């Protein structure tokens, strides 16, 4: 027989055996024999010494296994984050374990100095545009040479 067919039959047979055993264990009622025991210490005498016995009624209850271990968890995947500028991270815009989309803002770096630099450059651009406008007005009145006008335009 083909290797794949044998493997399929083996897996299918295992699933059937597992299903039958689960059905049998889940749907069959097991009779429990009630036991009568005391819930307090009963002293029993044996020879010269007394034997204390602790007993309690056994009841069906859930068993919770707790394991305390020391170790290190390693992730399945790891991603290195890099920023265009260095600085202190001021915002983290995601929670650990959540899915993110491509291009989504993950963290924000303190950009106060960059914002100040941007405002300064915007003011300089506005001043340069005003200077060009003024030079164009002077050129129309022939109060300035074309070379001086073009040098001012090149500064922008």
PDB file of C-alpha atoms in Angstrom:
ATOM      1  CA  UNK A   1       0.000   0.000   0.000  1.00  0.00           C
ATOM      2  CA  UNK A   2       1.020   3.539  -0.524  1.00  0.00           C
ATOM      3  CA  UNK A   3       2.730   5.248   2.416  1.00  0.00           C
ATOM      4  CA  UNK A   4       0.234   8.138   2.461  1.00  0.00           C
ATOM      5  CA  UNK A   5      -2.761   5.767   2.481  1.00  0.00           C
ATOM      6  CA  UNK A   6      -1.343   3.830   5.438  1.00  0.00           C
ATOM      7  CA  UNK A   7      -0.696   7.066   7.300  1.00  0.00           C
ATOM      8  CA  UNK A   8      -4.264   8.265   6.612  1.00  0.00           C
ATOM      9  CA  UNK A   9      -5.745   4.972   7.840  1.00  0.00           C
ATOM     10  CA  UNK A  10      -3.598   5.118  10.982  1.00  0.00           C
ATOM     11  CA  UNK A  11      -4.642   8.699  11.772  1.00  0.00           C
ATOM     12  CA  UNK A  12      -8.319   7.987  11.040  1.00  0.00           C
ATOM     13  CA  UNK A  13      -8.227   4.878  13.253  1.00  0.00           C
ATOM     14  CA  UNK A  14      -6.621   6.854  16.086  1.00  0.00           C
ATOM     15  CA  UNK A  15      -9.324   9.508  15.862  1.00  0.00           C
ATOM     16  CA  UNK A  16     -12.066   6.854  16.004  1.00  0.00           C
ATOM     17  CA  UNK A  17     -10.491   5.182  19.047  1.00  0.00           C
ATOM     18  CA  UNK A  18     -10.132   8.544  20.771  1.00  0.00           C
ATOM     19  CA  UNK A  19     -13.763   9.485  20.014  1.00  0.00           C
ATOM     20  CA  UNK A  20     -15.102   6.152  21.315  1.00  0.00           C
ATOM     21  CA  UNK A  21     -13.067   6.380  24.518  1.00  0.00           C
ATOM     22  CA  UNK A  22     -14.166   9.984  25.126  1.00  0.00           C
ATOM     23  CA  UNK A  23     -17.814   9.067  24.526  1.00  0.00           C
ATOM     24  CA  UNK A  24     -17.567   6.175  26.942  1.00  0.00           C
ATOM     25  CA  UNK A  25     -15.867   8.221  29.662  1.00  0.00           C
ATOM     26  CA  UNK A  26     -18.128  11.270  29.339  1.00  0.00           C
ATOM     27  CA  UNK A  27     -21.549   9.667  28.900  1.00  0.00           C
ATOM     28  CA  UNK A  28     -21.333   6.750  31.321  1.00  0.00           C
ATOM     29  CA  UNK A  29     -22.414   7.383  34.872  1.00  0.00           C
ATOM     30  CA  UNK A  30     -20.145   6.024  37.511  1.00  0.00           C
ATOM     31  CA  UNK A  31     -21.743   5.004  40.749  1.00  0.00           C
ATOM     32  CA  UNK A  32     -19.950   6.322  43.766  1.00  0.00           C
ATOM     33  CA  UNK A  33     -20.058   4.522  47.032  1.00  0.00           C
ATOM     34  CA  UNK A  34     -20.880   6.922  49.840  1.00  0.00           C
ATOM     35  CA  UNK A  35     -18.321   6.836  52.582  1.00  0.00           C
ATOM     36  CA  UNK A  36     -19.047   7.833  56.107  1.00  0.00           C
ATOM     37  CA  UNK A  37     -16.142   9.364  57.910  1.00  0.00           C
ATOM     38  CA  UNK A  38     -15.714  11.811  60.694  1.00  0.00           C
ATOM     39  CA  UNK A  39     -14.681  15.397  60.214  1.00  0.00           C
ATOM     40  CA  UNK A  40     -12.763  15.687  63.438  1.00  0.00           C
ATOM     41  CA  UNK A  41      -9.800  14.054  65.067  1.00  0.00           C
ATOM     42  CA  UNK A  42     -10.609  10.702  66.603  1.00  0.00           C
ATOM     43  CA  UNK A  43      -8.103   9.367  69.101  1.00  0.00           C
ATOM     44  CA  UNK A  44      -7.452   5.645  68.706  1.00  0.00           C
ATOM     45  CA  UNK A  45      -5.594   3.673  71.341  1.00  0.00           C
ATOM     46  CA  UNK A  46      -2.910   1.257  70.268  1.00  0.00           C
ATOM     47  CA  UNK A  47      -1.007  -0.256  73.021  1.00  0.00           C
ATOM     48  CA  UNK A  48       0.575   2.420  75.177  1.00  0.00           C
ATOM     49  CA  UNK A  49       0.234   5.243  72.678  1.00  0.00           C
ATOM     50  CA  UNK A  50      -2.666   7.153  71.167  1.00  0.00           C
ATOM     51  CA  UNK A  51      -2.982   7.476  67.372  1.00  0.00           C
ATOM     52  CA  UNK A  52      -4.770  10.602  66.136  1.00  0.00           C
ATOM     53  CA  UNK A  53      -6.658  10.210  62.854  1.00  0.00           C
ATOM     54  CA  UNK A  54      -7.884  13.118  60.720  1.00  0.00           C
ATOM     55  CA  UNK A  55     -10.737  12.281  58.352  1.00  0.00           C
ATOM     56  CA  UNK A  56     -13.099  14.187  56.103  1.00  0.00           C
ATOM     57  CA  UNK A  57     -15.929  13.474  53.683  1.00  0.00           C
ATOM     58  CA  UNK A  58     -14.688  13.305  50.127  1.00  0.00           C
ATOM     59  CA  UNK A  59     -16.699  15.362  47.655  1.00  0.00           C
ATOM     60  CA  UNK A  60     -16.406  15.806  43.922  1.00  0.00           C
ATOM     61  CA  UNK A  61     -14.657  19.082  43.126  1.00  0.00           C
ATOM     62  CA  UNK A  62     -12.494  20.681  40.490  1.00  0.00           C
ATOM     63  CA  UNK A  63      -8.786  20.208  40.768  1.00  0.00           C
ATOM     64  CA  UNK A  64      -6.671  23.175  39.825  1.00  0.00           C
ATOM     65  CA  UNK A  65      -3.038  22.499  39.179  1.00  0.00           C
ATOM     66  CA  UNK A  66      -0.750  25.422  39.777  1.00  0.00           C
ATOM     67  CA  UNK A  67       2.881  25.191  38.867  1.00  0.00           C
ATOM     68  CA  UNK A  68       5.402  27.769  39.989  1.00  0.00           C
ATOM     69  CA  UNK A  69       8.529  27.785  37.877  1.00  0.00           C
ATOM     70  CA  UNK A  70      11.350  30.121  37.120  1.00  0.00           C
ATOM     71  CA  UNK A  71      12.409  30.662  33.586  1.00  0.00           C
ATOM     72  CA  UNK A  72      12.465  32.900  30.596  1.00  0.00           C
ATOM     73  CA  UNK A  73       9.769  33.211  27.944  1.00  0.00           C
ATOM     74  CA  UNK A  74      10.935  33.638  24.386  1.00  0.00           C
ATOM     75  CA  UNK A  75       8.568  34.923  21.679  1.00  0.00           C
ATOM     76  CA  UNK A  76       7.838  33.102  18.433  1.00  0.00           C
ATOM     77  CA  UNK A  77       8.541  36.259  16.477  1.00  0.00           C
ATOM     78  CA  UNK A  78      10.597  39.283  17.302  1.00  0.00           C
ATOM     79  CA  UNK A  79      10.622  42.672  15.602  1.00  0.00           C
ATOM     80  CA  UNK A  80      13.249  45.366  16.036  1.00  0.00           C
ATOM     81  CA  UNK A  81      11.878  48.898  16.048  1.00  0.00           C
ATOM     82  CA  UNK A  82      13.968  51.773  14.771  1.00  0.00           C
ATOM     83  CA  UNK A  83      13.247  55.466  14.603  1.00  0.00           C
ATOM     84  CA  UNK A  84      14.553  58.113  12.237  1.00  0.00           C
ATOM     85  CA  UNK A  85      15.605  60.262  15.179  1.00  0.00           C
ATOM     86  CA  UNK A  86      16.812  59.455  18.645  1.00  0.00           C
ATOM     87  CA  UNK A  87      15.066  60.674  21.755  1.00  0.00           C
ATOM     88  CA  UNK A  88      12.705  59.844  24.560  1.00  0.00           C
ATOM     89  CA  UNK A  89       9.544  57.890  23.689  1.00  0.00           C
ATOM     90  CA  UNK A  90       6.519  59.913  24.803  1.00  0.00           C
ATOM     91  CA  UNK A  91       3.658  57.722  23.528  1.00  0.00           C
ATOM     92  CA  UNK A  92       3.140  54.028  22.863  1.00  0.00           C
ATOM     93  CA  UNK A  93       0.079  53.531  20.664  1.00  0.00           C
ATOM     94  CA  UNK A  94      -0.446  49.764  20.960  1.00  0.00           C
ATOM     95  CA  UNK A  95      -0.918  47.100  23.597  1.00  0.00           C
ATOM     96  CA  UNK A  96       1.303  44.070  23.838  1.00  0.00           C
ATOM     97  CA  UNK A  97      -0.074  41.136  21.880  1.00  0.00           C
ATOM     98  CA  UNK A  98      -2.402  43.142  19.625  1.00  0.00           C
ATOM     99  CA  UNK A  99      -2.282  43.032  15.853  1.00  0.00           C
ATOM    100  CA  UNK A 100      -1.119  46.110  13.995  1.00  0.00           C
ATOM    101  CA  UNK A 101      -1.333  47.213  10.384  1.00  0.00           C
ATOM    102  CA  UNK A 102       1.461  48.241   8.080  1.00  0.00           C
ATOM    103  CA  UNK A 103       2.175  51.941   8.458  1.00  0.00           C
ATOM    104  CA  UNK A 104       0.414  52.251  11.834  1.00  0.00           C
ATOM    105  CA  UNK A 105       2.051  54.660  14.279  1.00  0.00           C
ATOM    106  CA  UNK A 106       3.488  52.508  17.080  1.00  0.00           C
ATOM    107  CA  UNK A 107       5.346  55.013  19.212  1.00  0.00           C
ATOM    108  CA  UNK A 108       6.049  58.720  19.274  1.00  0.00           C
ATOM    109  CA  UNK A 109       9.425  60.183  20.109  1.00  0.00           C
ATOM    110  CA  UNK A 110       9.733  63.538  21.900  1.00  0.00           C
ATOM    111  CA  UNK A 111       9.898  65.893  18.942  1.00  0.00           C
ATOM    112  CA  UNK A 112       9.731  69.290  20.664  1.00  0.00           C
ATOM    113  CA  UNK A 113      13.067  70.418  19.212  1.00  0.00           C
ATOM    114  CA  UNK A 114      12.032  69.274  15.727  1.00  0.00           C
ATOM    115  CA  UNK A 115       8.714  71.134  16.031  1.00  0.00           C
ATOM    116  CA  UNK A 116      10.569  74.306  17.067  1.00  0.00           C
ATOM    117  CA  UNK A 117      12.953  73.903  14.127  1.00  0.00           C
ATOM    118  CA  UNK A 118       9.975  73.426  11.767  1.00  0.00           C
ATOM    119  CA  UNK A 119       8.321  76.635  13.015  1.00  0.00           C
ATOM    120  CA  UNK A 120      11.593  78.544  12.637  1.00  0.00           C
ATOM    121  CA  UNK A 121      11.992  77.307   9.040  1.00  0.00           C
ATOM    122  CA  UNK A 122       8.362  78.157   8.226  1.00  0.00           C
ATOM    123  CA  UNK A 123       8.957  81.734   9.439  1.00  0.00           C
ATOM    124  CA  UNK A 124      12.162  81.940   7.381  1.00  0.00           C
ATOM    125  CA  UNK A 125      10.263  80.706   4.302  1.00  0.00           C
ATOM    126  CA  UNK A 126       7.566  83.340   4.825  1.00  0.00           C
ATOM    127  CA  UNK A 127      10.230  86.066   5.139  1.00  0.00           C
ATOM    128  CA  UNK A 128      11.975  84.846   1.977  1.00  0.00           C
ATOM    129  CA  UNK A 129       8.668  84.827   0.069  1.00  0.00           C
ATOM    130  CA  UNK A 130       8.010  88.406   1.246  1.00  0.00           C
ATOM    131  CA  UNK A 131      11.522  89.401   0.147  1.00  0.00           C
ATOM    132  CA  UNK A 132      10.915  87.884  -3.325  1.00  0.00           C
ATOM    133  CA  UNK A 133       7.565  89.668  -3.580  1.00  0.00           C
ATOM    134  CA  UNK A 134       9.261  92.947  -2.626  1.00  0.00           C
ATOM    135  CA  UNK A 135      12.107  92.338  -5.127  1.00  0.00           C
ATOM    136  CA  UNK A 136       9.574  91.597  -7.898  1.00  0.00           C
ATOM    137  CA  UNK A 137       7.799  94.876  -7.134  1.00  0.00           C
ATOM    138  CA  UNK A 138      11.131  96.725  -7.276  1.00  0.00           C
ATOM    139  CA  UNK A 139      12.047  94.959 -10.540  1.00  0.00           C
ATOM    140  CA  UNK A 140       8.805  96.145 -12.138  1.00  0.00           C
ATOM    141  CA  UNK A 141       9.702  99.703 -11.169  1.00  0.00           C
ATOM    142  CA  UNK A 142      13.239  99.044 -12.420  1.00  0.00           C
ATOM    143  CA  UNK A 143      14.602  99.946  -8.996  1.00  0.00           C
ATOM    144  CA  UNK A 144      16.689  96.744  -8.788  1.00  0.00           C
ATOM    145  CA  UNK A 145      18.703  94.733 -11.291  1.00  0.00           C
ATOM    146  CA  UNK A 146      17.620  91.359 -12.671  1.00  0.00           C
ATOM    147  CA  UNK A 147      20.707  89.693 -11.178  1.00  0.00           C
ATOM    148  CA  UNK A 148      19.835  90.877  -7.659  1.00  0.00           C
ATOM    149  CA  UNK A 149      16.266  89.692  -8.156  1.00  0.00           C
ATOM    150  CA  UNK A 150      17.356  86.232  -9.365  1.00  0.00           C
ATOM    151  CA  UNK A 151      19.849  85.870  -6.475  1.00  0.00           C
ATOM    152  CA  UNK A 152      17.036  86.538  -3.983  1.00  0.00           C
ATOM    153  CA  UNK A 153      14.860  83.915  -5.723  1.00  0.00           C
ATOM    154  CA  UNK A 154      17.705  81.376  -5.568  1.00  0.00           C
ATOM    155  CA  UNK A 155      17.824  81.750  -1.769  1.00  0.00           C
ATOM    156  CA  UNK A 156      14.408  80.155  -1.494  1.00  0.00           C
TER     157      UNK A 156
END
